[in-house]
mmCIF file of C-alpha atoms and ligand atoms in Angstrom:
data_model
loop_
_atom_site.group_PDB
_atom_site.id
_atom_site.type_symbol
_atom_site.label_atom_id
_atom_site.label_comp_id
_atom_site.label_asym_id
_atom_site.label_seq_id
_atom_site.Cartn_x
_atom_site.Cartn_y
_atom_site.Cartn_z
ATOM 1 C CA MET A 1 -0.086 -0.111 0.193
ATOM 2 C CA ALA A 2 1.298 3.602 -0.420
ATOM 3 C CA ASP A 3 1.192 6.427 2.465
ATOM 4 C CA ALA A 4 -0.983 10.796 1.084
ATOM 5 C CA ALA A 5 -4.052 10.175 2.509
ATOM 6 C CA GLN A 6 -3.169 5.789 2.685
ATOM 7 C CA PHE A 7 -1.115 6.958 -0.434
ATOM 8 C CA GLY A 8 0.870 10.075 -0.698
ATOM 9 C CA ASP A 9 1.619 9.919 3.482
ATOM 10 C CA GLY A 10 0.289 7.616 1.080
ATOM 11 C CA ALA A 11 -3.099 8.474 1.122
ATOM 12 C CA ALA A 12 -5.460 5.584 2.497
ATOM 13 C CA GLY A 13 -8.191 7.696 1.310
ATOM 14 C CA GLY A 14 -7.088 10.828 0.756
ATOM 15 C CA GLY A 15 -5.996 12.363 -2.766
ATOM 16 C CA ARG A 16 -2.447 14.305 -2.830
ATOM 17 C CA MET A 17 -4.207 17.589 -4.113
ATOM 18 C CA SER A 18 -0.533 19.609 -3.903
ATOM 19 C CA GLY A 19 1.270 20.604 -6.684
ATOM 20 C CA VAL A 20 4.062 20.472 -4.249
ATOM 21 C CA LYS A 21 7.018 17.867 -4.797
ATOM 22 C CA GLY A 22 7.668 16.275 -1.759
ATOM 23 C CA TRP A 23 5.256 18.093 0.524
ATOM 24 C CA CYS A 24 3.528 16.263 3.118
ATOM 25 C CA PRO A 25 0.390 18.056 4.593
ATOM 26 C CA GLY A 26 -0.309 17.944 8.580
ATOM 27 C CA ALA A 27 -3.306 19.511 10.375
ATOM 28 C CA HIS A 28 -1.390 23.158 10.700
ATOM 29 C CA ARG A 29 -0.859 22.558 6.685
ATOM 30 C CA PRO A 30 -4.056 21.272 5.385
ATOM 31 C CA MET A 31 -4.389 20.337 1.845
ATOM 32 C CA MET A 32 -7.096 21.516 0.295
ATOM 33 C CA ALA A 33 -9.794 19.312 -2.172
ATOM 34 C CA ALA A 34 -12.742 19.917 -4.081
ATOM 35 C CA ASP A 35 -14.887 19.407 -1.080
ATOM 36 C CA GLY A 36 -12.512 21.432 1.494
ATOM 37 C CA LEU A 37 -9.840 21.011 3.418
ATOM 38 C CA VAL A 38 -7.965 17.762 4.326
ATOM 39 C CA VAL A 39 -6.618 17.762 8.076
ATOM 40 C CA ARG A 40 -4.173 14.925 8.368
ATOM 41 C CA ILE A 41 -3.855 14.658 12.302
ATOM 42 C CA ARG A 42 -0.915 12.421 13.715
ATOM 43 C CA PRO A 43 -1.712 10.742 17.214
ATOM 44 C CA ALA A 44 1.575 10.005 19.278
ATOM 45 C CA LEU A 45 1.824 6.451 19.618
ATOM 46 C CA ALA A 46 -0.440 5.208 16.727
ATOM 47 C CA ARG A 47 -2.979 5.887 19.905
ATOM 48 C CA LEU A 48 -6.062 7.484 20.497
ATOM 49 C CA SER A 49 -7.761 7.034 23.920
ATOM 50 C CA ALA A 50 -11.602 6.586 24.184
ATOM 51 C CA GLN A 51 -11.895 10.070 25.012
ATOM 52 C CA GLN A 52 -9.729 11.717 22.252
ATOM 53 C CA ALA A 53 -11.717 8.777 19.587
ATOM 54 C CA LEU A 54 -14.791 9.848 20.869
ATOM 55 C CA SER A 55 -13.901 13.609 20.164
ATOM 56 C CA LEU A 56 -12.212 13.345 16.916
ATOM 57 C CA CYS A 57 -15.167 12.223 15.690
ATOM 58 C CA ASP A 58 -17.152 14.693 17.410
ATOM 59 C CA LEU A 59 -15.490 16.869 15.095
ATOM 60 C CA ALA A 60 -15.341 14.735 12.177
ATOM 61 C CA GLN A 61 -19.117 15.349 12.027
ATOM 62 C CA ARG A 62 -18.975 18.381 13.191
ATOM 63 C CA TYR A 63 -16.235 20.154 10.635
ATOM 64 C CA GLY A 64 -16.201 17.628 7.962
ATOM 65 C CA GLN A 65 -18.057 15.713 6.146
ATOM 66 C CA GLY A 66 -18.323 12.597 8.921
ATOM 67 C CA TYR A 67 -15.395 10.196 8.224
ATOM 68 C CA LEU A 68 -11.835 9.612 9.321
ATOM 69 C CA ASP A 69 -9.496 8.712 6.808
ATOM 70 C CA LEU A 70 -6.999 6.605 7.542
ATOM 71 C CA THR A 71 -3.460 6.793 6.055
ATOM 72 C CA SER A 72 -0.683 4.177 5.178
ATOM 73 C CA ARG A 73 1.467 5.989 7.883
ATOM 74 C CA ALA A 74 -1.189 4.943 10.400
ATOM 75 C CA ASN A 75 -2.249 8.894 10.892
ATOM 76 C CA VAL A 76 -5.988 9.662 10.434
ATOM 77 C CA GLN A 77 -7.820 12.793 8.117
ATOM 78 C CA ILE A 78 -10.984 14.816 8.649
ATOM 79 C CA ARG A 79 -11.841 15.802 5.234
ATOM 80 C CA GLY A 80 -14.301 18.442 3.595
ATOM 81 C CA VAL A 81 -13.116 21.400 6.364
ATOM 82 C CA PRO A 82 -14.042 24.653 5.574
ATOM 83 C CA PRO A 83 -11.440 27.111 5.469
ATOM 84 C CA GLY A 84 -13.333 28.910 7.944
ATOM 85 C CA ASP A 85 -12.999 26.473 10.103
ATOM 86 C CA HIS A 86 -9.641 25.302 10.510
ATOM 87 C CA ASP A 87 -8.584 27.551 13.196
ATOM 88 C CA ALA A 88 -11.248 26.054 15.614
ATOM 89 C CA LEU A 89 -10.500 22.691 14.569
ATOM 90 C CA LEU A 90 -6.954 23.121 15.262
ATOM 91 C CA ALA A 91 -7.716 24.729 18.468
ATOM 92 C CA ALA A 92 -9.944 21.769 19.497
ATOM 93 C CA LEU A 93 -7.137 19.233 18.121
ATOM 94 C CA ALA A 94 -4.821 21.508 20.577
ATOM 95 C CA GLY A 95 -7.181 21.138 23.368
ATOM 96 C CA LEU A 96 -7.185 16.927 22.908
ATOM 97 C CA GLY A 97 -3.360 16.551 22.883
ATOM 98 C CA LEU A 98 -3.421 15.723 19.114
ATOM 99 C CA LEU A 99 -1.497 18.693 17.914
ATOM 100 C CA ASP A 100 2.122 19.954 18.439
ATOM 101 C CA THR A 101 1.845 23.729 19.327
ATOM 102 C CA ASP A 102 5.021 23.705 17.140
ATOM 103 C CA PRO A 103 4.221 22.905 13.184
ATOM 104 C CA ALA A 104 8.148 21.824 12.974
ATOM 105 C CA LEU A 105 8.129 19.868 15.021
ATOM 106 C CA GLU A 106 4.631 18.493 13.701
ATOM 107 C CA ALA A 107 6.063 17.968 10.136
ATOM 108 C CA ARG A 108 9.092 16.062 11.888
ATOM 109 C CA ARG A 109 6.934 13.411 13.568
ATOM 110 C CA ASN A 110 6.392 11.292 11.220
ATOM 111 C CA ILE A 111 7.082 7.761 13.668
ATOM 112 C CA LEU A 112 5.442 4.602 13.127
ATOM 113 C CA VAL A 113 4.508 2.744 16.052
ATOM 114 C CA ALA A 114 4.090 -0.781 15.851
ATOM 115 C CA PRO A 115 0.717 -0.994 16.932
ATOM 116 C CA PHE A 116 1.033 -3.824 19.159
ATOM 117 C CA TRP A 117 2.767 -2.613 21.682
ATOM 118 C CA GLN A 118 2.555 -3.086 25.555
ATOM 119 C CA ALA A 119 3.115 -0.064 28.125
ATOM 120 C CA GLY A 120 6.125 -0.512 29.293
ATOM 121 C CA ASP A 121 7.772 -2.503 26.540
ATOM 122 C CA VAL A 122 10.967 -1.902 23.993
ATOM 123 C CA THR A 123 8.554 -0.559 21.466
ATOM 124 C CA HIS A 124 6.628 1.912 23.726
ATOM 125 C CA GLY A 125 9.912 3.067 25.690
ATOM 126 C CA LEU A 126 11.836 3.769 22.299
ATOM 127 C CA SER A 127 8.564 5.928 20.859
ATOM 128 C CA LEU A 128 8.493 7.898 23.506
ATOM 129 C CA ALA A 129 11.615 8.593 24.021
ATOM 130 C CA LEU A 130 11.558 9.426 19.711
ATOM 131 C CA LEU A 131 9.309 11.702 20.697
ATOM 132 C CA ASP A 132 11.369 13.822 23.261
ATOM 133 C CA ARG A 133 14.291 13.620 20.785
ATOM 134 C CA LEU A 134 12.745 15.403 18.173
ATOM 135 C CA GLY A 135 14.662 18.710 17.956
ATOM 136 C CA ASP A 136 18.277 16.610 17.347
ATOM 137 C CA LEU A 137 16.890 15.955 14.216
ATOM 138 C CA PRO A 138 18.527 17.447 10.977
ATOM 139 C CA ASP A 139 15.843 18.667 8.696
ATOM 140 C CA LEU A 140 14.996 16.203 6.830
ATOM 141 C CA PRO A 141 12.225 16.320 3.411
ATOM 142 C CA ALA A 142 8.497 16.207 4.739
ATOM 143 C CA LYS A 143 8.138 11.987 3.453
ATOM 144 C CA VAL A 144 11.092 11.029 5.628
ATOM 145 C CA GLY A 145 9.730 8.695 8.544
ATOM 146 C CA PHE A 146 10.899 6.617 11.172
ATOM 147 C CA ALA A 147 9.444 3.259 12.325
ATOM 148 C CA VAL A 148 9.631 1.639 15.611
ATOM 149 C CA ASP A 149 8.638 -1.826 15.453
ATOM 150 C CA CYS A 150 10.236 -3.663 18.032
ATOM 151 C CA GLY A 151 8.044 -6.728 18.672
ATOM 152 C CA PRO A 152 9.327 -10.508 17.731
ATOM 153 C CA GLN A 153 9.247 -9.869 14.029
ATOM 154 C CA PRO A 154 8.765 -6.538 12.001
ATOM 155 C CA CYS A 155 5.285 -5.941 11.096
ATOM 156 C CA LEU A 156 5.832 -2.684 9.564
ATOM 157 C CA ASP A 157 8.343 -3.638 7.011
ATOM 158 C CA ALA A 158 5.733 -2.779 4.246
ATOM 159 C CA ALA A 159 4.909 0.804 5.435
ATOM 160 C CA SER A 160 7.080 3.775 4.184
ATOM 161 C CA ALA A 161 9.628 4.774 7.105
ATOM 162 C CA ASP A 162 13.400 5.167 6.198
ATOM 163 C CA ILE A 163 14.761 4.624 9.320
ATOM 164 C CA ARG A 164 13.544 1.470 11.533
ATOM 165 C CA ILE A 165 14.293 0.175 14.861
ATOM 166 C CA GLU A 166 13.576 -3.716 14.946
ATOM 167 C CA ARG A 167 14.784 -6.489 16.541
ATOM 168 C CA SER A 168 17.843 -8.859 14.567
ATOM 169 C CA ALA A 169 17.859 -13.069 15.997
ATOM 170 C CA HIS A 170 20.337 -11.341 18.802
ATOM 171 C CA GLY A 171 18.980 -7.971 19.677
ATOM 172 C CA LEU A 172 17.385 -4.288 18.828
ATOM 173 C CA ILE A 173 18.801 -3.233 15.432
ATOM 174 C CA LEU A 174 18.757 -0.168 13.298
ATOM 175 C CA ARG A 175 18.354 -0.530 10.116
ATOM 176 C CA ALA A 176 18.564 1.844 6.648
ATOM 177 C CA ASP A 177 15.492 0.865 4.675
ATOM 178 C CA GLY A 178 16.452 -0.761 1.874
ATOM 179 C CA ALA A 179 19.158 -2.342 3.612
ATOM 180 C CA ALA A 180 18.889 -5.848 4.369
ATOM 181 C CA ALA A 181 21.267 -5.775 7.394
ATOM 182 C CA GLY A 182 21.023 -3.182 10.367
ATOM 183 C CA ARG A 183 23.486 -1.749 13.491
ATOM 184 C CA ALA A 184 23.444 -3.899 16.460
ATOM 185 C CA VAL A 185 21.774 -1.416 19.585
ATOM 186 C CA ILE A 186 21.319 -1.618 22.606
ATOM 187 C CA GLU A 187 17.861 0.480 24.233
ATOM 188 C CA GLU A 188 20.364 2.876 25.153
ATOM 189 C CA THR A 189 22.104 3.816 22.320
ATOM 190 C CA ALA A 190 19.285 3.204 19.643
ATOM 191 C CA LEU A 191 18.131 7.063 19.915
ATOM 192 C CA PRO A 192 21.829 8.129 19.468
ATOM 193 C CA ALA A 193 22.545 5.707 16.494
ATOM 194 C CA LEU A 194 18.877 6.970 15.046
ATOM 195 C CA ILE A 195 19.898 10.449 15.147
ATOM 196 C CA ASP A 196 23.437 9.833 13.601
ATOM 197 C CA MET A 197 22.114 7.934 10.736
ATOM 198 C CA ALA A 198 19.441 11.014 10.130
ATOM 199 C CA HIS A 199 22.114 13.067 10.116
ATOM 200 C CA TRP A 200 24.666 10.806 7.743
ATOM 201 C CA LEU A 201 20.762 10.676 5.763
ATOM 202 C CA ALA A 202 20.302 14.563 5.427
ATOM 203 C CA ALA A 203 23.818 15.081 4.104
ATOM 204 C CA ARG A 204 23.610 12.822 1.170
ATOM 205 C CA ILE A 205 19.601 13.568 0.130
ATOM 206 C CA THR A 206 19.222 15.546 -2.877
ATOM 207 C CA SER A 207 16.551 16.577 -4.970
ATOM 208 C CA GLU A 208 16.896 13.711 -7.271
ATOM 209 C CA ARG A 209 17.039 11.108 -4.009
ATOM 210 C CA ARG A 210 15.079 12.215 -0.931
ATOM 211 C CA ARG A 211 14.410 9.120 0.818
ATOM 212 C CA MET A 212 16.738 6.297 2.241
ATOM 213 C CA ALA A 213 16.507 3.551 -0.407
ATOM 214 C CA ARG A 214 17.056 5.742 -3.136
ATOM 215 C CA VAL A 215 20.459 7.057 -0.962
ATOM 216 C CA LEU A 216 21.506 3.485 -0.645
ATOM 217 C CA ALA A 217 20.649 2.783 -4.183
ATOM 218 C CA GLN A 218 23.924 4.734 -5.092
ATOM 219 C CA MET A 219 26.356 5.070 -1.698
ATOM 220 C CA PRO A 220 27.202 2.543 0.751
ATOM 221 C CA LEU A 221 26.170 2.902 4.661
ATOM 222 C CA PRO A 222 29.203 2.719 6.890
ATOM 223 C CA PRO A 223 29.653 -1.300 7.228
ATOM 224 C CA GLU A 224 29.460 -1.465 10.823
ATOM 225 C CA TRP A 225 25.822 -0.307 10.014
ATOM 226 C CA CYS A 226 24.932 -2.986 8.387
ATOM 227 C CA ASP A 227 26.440 -5.980 9.801
ATOM 228 C CA ALA A 228 23.269 -7.579 11.992
ATOM 229 C CA PRO A 229 21.151 -9.041 9.479
ATOM 230 C CA ALA A 230 17.398 -8.413 9.971
ATOM 231 C CA LEU A 231 14.330 -10.827 10.994
ATOM 232 C CA ALA A 232 11.983 -11.839 8.127
ATOM 233 C CA PRO A 233 8.638 -9.591 8.490
ATOM 234 C CA ALA A 234 5.811 -10.946 10.627
ATOM 235 C CA PRO A 235 2.696 -11.925 8.407
ATOM 236 C CA ALA A 236 0.751 -10.067 6.926
ATOM 237 C CA PRO A 237 -1.743 -8.869 9.970
ATOM 238 C CA ARG A 238 -5.328 -10.189 9.282
ATOM 239 C CA ILE A 239 -8.416 -9.056 10.523
ATOM 240 C CA GLY A 240 -9.374 -11.047 14.080
ATOM 241 C CA ALA A 241 -8.569 -11.786 17.547
ATOM 242 C CA HIS A 242 -5.123 -10.531 18.472
ATOM 243 C CA HIS A 243 -2.824 -10.087 21.451
ATOM 244 C CA GLY A 244 -4.192 -7.052 22.892
ATOM 245 C CA GLY A 245 -7.772 -6.550 20.992
ATOM 246 C CA ALA A 246 -9.271 -6.671 18.093
ATOM 247 C CA LEU A 247 -8.168 -5.734 14.407
ATOM 248 C CA ILE A 248 -11.319 -4.486 12.158
ATOM 249 C CA GLY A 249 -11.157 -2.513 8.535
ATOM 250 C CA ALA A 250 -12.208 0.099 6.868
ATOM 251 C CA ALA A 251 -12.626 -0.283 3.575
ATOM 252 C CA PHE A 252 -10.656 2.175 1.481
ATOM 253 C CA GLY A 253 -9.476 3.300 4.540
ATOM 254 C CA HIS A 254 -13.066 5.522 5.169
ATOM 255 C CA VAL A 255 -14.019 5.360 8.823
ATOM 256 C CA ASP A 256 -17.761 6.392 9.238
ATOM 257 C CA ALA A 257 -17.042 8.341 12.573
ATOM 258 C CA ALA A 258 -20.813 7.262 14.156
ATOM 259 C CA ALA A 259 -20.107 4.167 13.756
ATOM 260 C CA LEU A 260 -16.737 4.326 15.801
ATOM 261 C CA CYS A 261 -18.221 5.930 18.465
ATOM 262 C CA ARG A 262 -20.941 3.122 18.581
ATOM 263 C CA VAL A 263 -18.732 0.630 18.723
ATOM 264 C CA ILE A 264 -16.380 2.537 21.202
ATOM 265 C CA ALA A 265 -19.501 3.086 23.660
ATOM 266 C CA ALA A 266 -20.627 -0.502 23.282
ATOM 267 C CA GLN A 267 -17.402 -2.208 24.370
ATOM 268 C CA ASP A 268 -16.274 0.525 26.430
ATOM 269 C CA LEU A 269 -13.213 0.473 25.016
ATOM 270 C CA PRO A 270 -10.100 2.194 26.759
ATOM 271 C CA GLY A 271 -9.053 3.664 23.269
ATOM 272 C CA ILE A 272 -8.099 2.321 19.688
ATOM 273 C CA ARG A 273 -5.316 1.965 18.022
ATOM 274 C CA LEU A 274 -4.130 3.131 14.386
ATOM 275 C CA THR A 275 -2.484 0.989 12.141
ATOM 276 C CA PRO A 276 -1.059 1.693 8.332
ATOM 277 C CA TRP A 277 -2.805 -1.603 7.065
ATOM 278 C CA ARG A 278 -6.646 -0.040 6.732
ATOM 279 C CA MET A 279 -7.398 -1.854 9.706
ATOM 280 C CA LEU A 280 -7.933 -0.155 13.597
ATOM 281 C CA LEU A 281 -6.835 -2.183 16.880
ATOM 282 C CA LEU A 282 -10.025 -2.355 19.428
ATOM 283 C CA GLU A 283 -7.655 -2.374 22.647
ATOM 284 C CA GLY A 284 -9.530 -5.141 24.226
ATOM 285 C CA GLY A 285 -11.728 -5.436 21.982
ATOM 286 C CA ALA A 286 -13.970 -7.737 20.507
ATOM 287 C CA PRO A 287 -14.839 -7.663 16.449
ATOM 288 C CA PRO A 288 -18.175 -6.103 16.383
ATOM 289 C CA GLY A 289 -21.131 -6.345 14.395
ATOM 290 C CA ASP A 290 -21.475 -3.331 12.709
ATOM 291 C CA ALA A 291 -22.133 -3.592 9.567
ATOM 292 C CA ALA A 292 -19.902 -0.089 8.796
ATOM 293 C CA PHE A 293 -16.172 -2.310 9.547
ATOM 294 C CA VAL A 294 -15.091 -5.190 7.451
ATOM 295 C CA THR A 295 -14.619 -8.165 10.412
ATOM 296 C CA ASP A 296 -14.138 -10.879 7.731
ATOM 297 C CA ALA A 297 -10.400 -11.271 7.185
ATOM 298 C CA ASP A 298 -11.005 -12.722 3.267
ATOM 299 C CA ASP A 299 -13.753 -10.009 2.882
ATOM 300 C CA PRO A 300 -12.523 -8.343 -0.762
ATOM 301 C CA LEU A 301 -12.819 -5.318 -0.020
ATOM 302 C CA MET A 302 -9.850 -5.600 1.958
ATOM 303 C CA ARG A 303 -8.059 -6.430 -1.235
ATOM 304 C CA ALA A 304 -9.503 -3.433 -3.033
ATOM 305 C CA ASP A 305 -7.781 0.323 -3.128
ATOM 306 C CA ALA A 306 -9.506 3.326 -4.722
ATOM 307 C CA CYS A 307 -8.443 7.028 -4.207
ATOM 308 C CA PRO A 308 -11.782 9.389 -3.024
ATOM 309 C CA GLY A 309 -11.903 9.745 -6.982
ATOM 310 C CA ALA A 310 -15.010 12.177 -8.438
ATOM 311 C CA PRO A 311 -16.661 14.676 -7.121
ATOM 312 C CA LEU A 312 -13.651 15.106 -4.298
ATOM 313 C CA CYS A 313 -10.437 15.332 -6.190
ATOM 314 C CA PRO A 314 -10.863 17.655 -8.769
ATOM 315 C CA SER A 315 -8.138 15.411 -10.493
ATOM 316 C CA ALA A 316 -10.567 12.995 -11.190
ATOM 317 C CA SER A 317 -13.720 12.800 -13.451
ATOM 318 C CA VAL A 318 -14.685 9.706 -12.585
ATOM 319 C CA GLU A 319 -16.442 8.295 -9.192
ATOM 320 C CA THR A 320 -13.930 5.076 -8.056
ATOM 321 C CA ARG A 321 -15.489 3.907 -4.667
ATOM 322 C CA VAL A 322 -18.631 2.657 -5.663
ATOM 323 C CA LEU A 323 -16.927 1.065 -8.808
ATOM 324 C CA ALA A 324 -14.625 -0.554 -6.566
ATOM 325 C CA ARG A 325 -17.248 -1.959 -4.225
ATOM 326 C CA ALA A 326 -18.670 -3.453 -6.449
ATOM 327 C CA LEU A 327 -16.165 -5.350 -8.544
ATOM 328 C CA ALA A 328 -14.245 -6.430 -5.654
ATOM 329 C CA PRO A 329 -16.120 -9.750 -5.009
ATOM 330 C CA HIS A 330 -15.175 -10.742 -8.876
ATOM 331 C CA ILE A 331 -12.010 -10.343 -8.933
ATOM 332 C CA SER A 332 -9.475 -12.966 -6.619
ATOM 333 C CA GLY A 333 -6.417 -10.753 -6.540
ATOM 334 C CA THR A 334 -5.751 -7.152 -5.609
ATOM 335 C CA LEU A 335 -7.660 -4.408 -7.298
ATOM 336 C CA HIS A 336 -6.818 -1.125 -7.587
ATOM 337 C CA VAL A 337 -9.093 1.672 -9.155
ATOM 338 C CA SER A 338 -8.140 5.046 -9.273
ATOM 339 C CA GLY A 339 -9.310 8.444 -10.459
ATOM 340 C CA CYS A 340 -6.481 9.365 -12.383
ATOM 341 C CA ALA A 341 -2.658 8.022 -13.430
ATOM 342 C CA LYS A 342 -1.183 10.009 -10.542
ATOM 343 C CA GLY A 343 -2.355 6.521 -8.211
ATOM 344 C CA CYS A 344 -2.468 7.812 -4.769
ATOM 345 C CA ALA A 345 -4.303 4.992 -3.433
ATOM 346 C CA ARG A 346 -1.477 2.621 -4.404
ATOM 347 C CA GLN A 347 1.741 2.388 -5.290
ATOM 348 C CA ALA A 348 2.869 -0.986 -5.486
ATOM 349 C CA PRO A 349 1.416 -2.875 -8.304
ATOM 350 C CA ALA A 350 -2.628 -4.655 -8.448
ATOM 351 C CA ASP A 351 -3.701 -7.783 -10.563
ATOM 352 C CA VAL A 352 -6.338 -5.449 -11.703
ATOM 353 C CA THR A 353 -6.110 -1.495 -12.294
ATOM 354 C CA LEU A 354 -8.813 0.661 -13.279
ATOM 355 C CA ILE A 355 -7.201 4.686 -14.360
ATOM 356 C CA GLY A 356 -9.825 7.060 -14.670
ATOM 357 C CA ARG A 357 -9.844 9.395 -17.564
ATOM 358 C CA ASP A 358 -12.572 11.346 -19.163
ATOM 359 C CA GLY A 359 -15.369 9.751 -17.337
ATOM 360 C CA ARG A 360 -14.095 6.228 -18.443
ATOM 361 C CA PHE A 361 -11.545 4.048 -17.798
ATOM 362 C CA ASP A 362 -8.251 2.583 -18.643
ATOM 363 C CA MET A 363 -7.838 -0.763 -17.650
ATOM 364 C CA LEU A 364 -4.444 -2.862 -17.034
ATOM 365 C CA ARG A 365 -3.316 -6.066 -15.430
ATOM 366 C CA ARG A 366 -0.337 -6.948 -12.944
ATOM 367 C CA GLY A 367 0.483 -2.909 -12.974
ATOM 368 C CA SER A 368 0.308 0.576 -11.484
ATOM 369 C CA ALA A 369 -1.928 3.277 -12.185
ATOM 370 C CA GLY A 370 1.319 5.300 -13.927
ATOM 371 C CA ASP A 371 1.768 2.208 -16.554
ATOM 372 C CA THR A 372 0.545 1.893 -20.045
ATOM 373 C CA PRO A 373 -3.249 0.329 -19.591
ATOM 374 C CA GLU A 374 -3.846 -2.518 -22.108
ATOM 375 C CA ARG A 375 -7.375 -1.506 -23.325
ATOM 376 C CA CYS A 376 -8.515 1.908 -23.219
ATOM 377 C CA GLY A 377 -12.469 4.096 -22.660
ATOM 378 C CA ARG A 378 -14.319 1.380 -21.117
ATOM 379 C CA HIS A 379 -17.484 2.316 -19.405
ATOM 380 C CA PRO A 380 -17.872 1.304 -15.260
ATOM 381 C CA ASP A 381 -20.903 -0.464 -16.493
ATOM 382 C CA ASP A 382 -19.310 -2.403 -19.314
ATOM 383 C CA ILE A 383 -16.225 -3.544 -16.542
ATOM 384 C CA LEU A 384 -18.547 -4.696 -14.359
ATOM 385 C CA ALA A 385 -20.987 -6.519 -16.463
ATOM 386 C CA GLU A 386 -17.754 -8.619 -18.025
ATOM 387 C CA PHE A 387 -16.555 -9.377 -14.965
ATOM 388 C CA GLU A 388 -19.564 -10.148 -13.644
ATOM 389 C CA HIS A 389 -19.986 -12.652 -16.805
ATOM 390 C CA ASN A 390 -16.323 -13.736 -16.016
ATOM 391 C CA THR A 391 -15.852 -12.540 -19.820
ATOM 392 C CA LEU A 392 -12.801 -11.253 -18.413
ATOM 393 C CA SER A 393 -10.699 -13.559 -16.573
ATOM 394 C CA LYS A 394 -11.218 -12.924 -12.992
ATOM 395 C CA THR A 395 -7.853 -13.597 -12.101
ATOM 396 C CA PRO A 396 -5.885 -11.928 -15.020
HETATM 397 S S1 SF4 B 1 -8.039 11.330 -8.711
HETATM 398 FE FE1 SF4 B 1 -5.721 11.221 -8.806
HETATM 399 S S2 SF4 B 1 -4.794 12.811 -7.617
HETATM 400 FE FE2 SF4 B 1 -7.067 12.780 -6.958
HETATM 401 S S3 SF4 B 1 -6.771 11.434 -5.263
HETATM 402 FE FE3 SF4 B 1 -7.169 9.895 -7.073
HETATM 403 S S4 SF4 B 1 -5.479 9.316 -7.775
HETATM 404 FE FE4 SF4 B 1 -4.841 11.081 -6.730
#
C-alpha cells in the first residue's frame, strides 16, 4: 500500500492535492480538495484514548464530512473542512492533545509505531524517547519517516519509513530502509544511533534522491551500520482477534465516525490504535457486529484500493469507490480503482488496475496506475458486466 491520504503519506483515502513535490501535509498545513480542507492528525504512539477518539469523531461530524480517513502511515484525516473552520478545528485538536503547538515539530513527527505495543515494552519506551528527541533530528524532506517496530518480528516492513528500529536474532538493530541488515544497538544507544543515521541521510539527500532507499541505491552505508541481519517480516496482519484486542477493517480506510463512536461506547474500550493497514486495533475489544466495519479477514474489500475520486478530487473525472465495491467480489486478486494516473491510493502493482480518464476507465493487469493501459475508454457498466459474467479472467 502506499502512504498521502493512505497513499502519499500515501493517502489511505485522501488524495494528494498539492502540486508541491515532496510536500507532506499536516494539521497546520492542510491540503485543499474539492470538498474543503483535508486535515491530517498524527496521534502519538498511534493511539487514541477513548475520549480522544470520541471527540475526534465529533469533530469530523461537526467540521468535516463525518468520516475519519486512515492513512498508510497510521495517521487519520478529517476531510471536507471549510477553510473558515480550520482555526477552530486546530484549537479543538490542541485541546485534545492531538496537535503539536510547533508546526515544525509536527512536521518531523513522522513516526510509525507497531500497534501491538504494550505499556512499558521496548516499542513503547523507544517511541516515547524518540518523541522527546525530535528537536535533535536534522531537517529532512517531509516524507522521510521513522518506524519503531520492536516486536518479535517486524510488522511494519511494508509501510513507509526510512530509518527503522527493530529486532535481529540477537537483539535490537537500527536499519536503514533498503538495507538487508542493520546496526546492533541496545535501548540506551538506539536513539543516539538513529539521530546519527538521520544526519548521515540528511547530508546525502538531493533533489533527485529524497528517501533512504534511493540514497542507498547510489552509496553504501558505513559497514558497521549493516552487519546485523534483519529478521524476516511477520506475516501480514489479518482482521480478527489479536494479542491486545481485535483488528477491524475499514474499506478504503474510510471510517464512519458515528459507527466508530457506537463501537467504542458499546465495548467501553479504553482506546484504539491506528495501523498502516486500513485497520483499527480495538484495545481489549472484540470484533463488532457493525456493518460499517470489515470483520471478515477474507472480505474482498480489503484487497481493493480506491482513492476518493470524483467529485472529491479535482483531478478525477470518475467515481471510484462505487465501482471498486461492486467489482471487488468478482476479482480474487488485488484491485486498484484510481481516479487518475497519479495512483494515490496504491503505489504497488495490483492484479487489476482501472484508471479514470475523461469519464471512463483505462485498464491493465498486474501493473500500476502510471503504467501503459492495455484497454482504454471503458464504461464502468461494461467493466462490471464483463467481470460479473466472467468474460474477463477474474484472476488476470
Ligand atoms: S483522482 Fe488522482 S490525484 Fe485525485 S486522489 Fe485519485 S489518484 Fe490522487
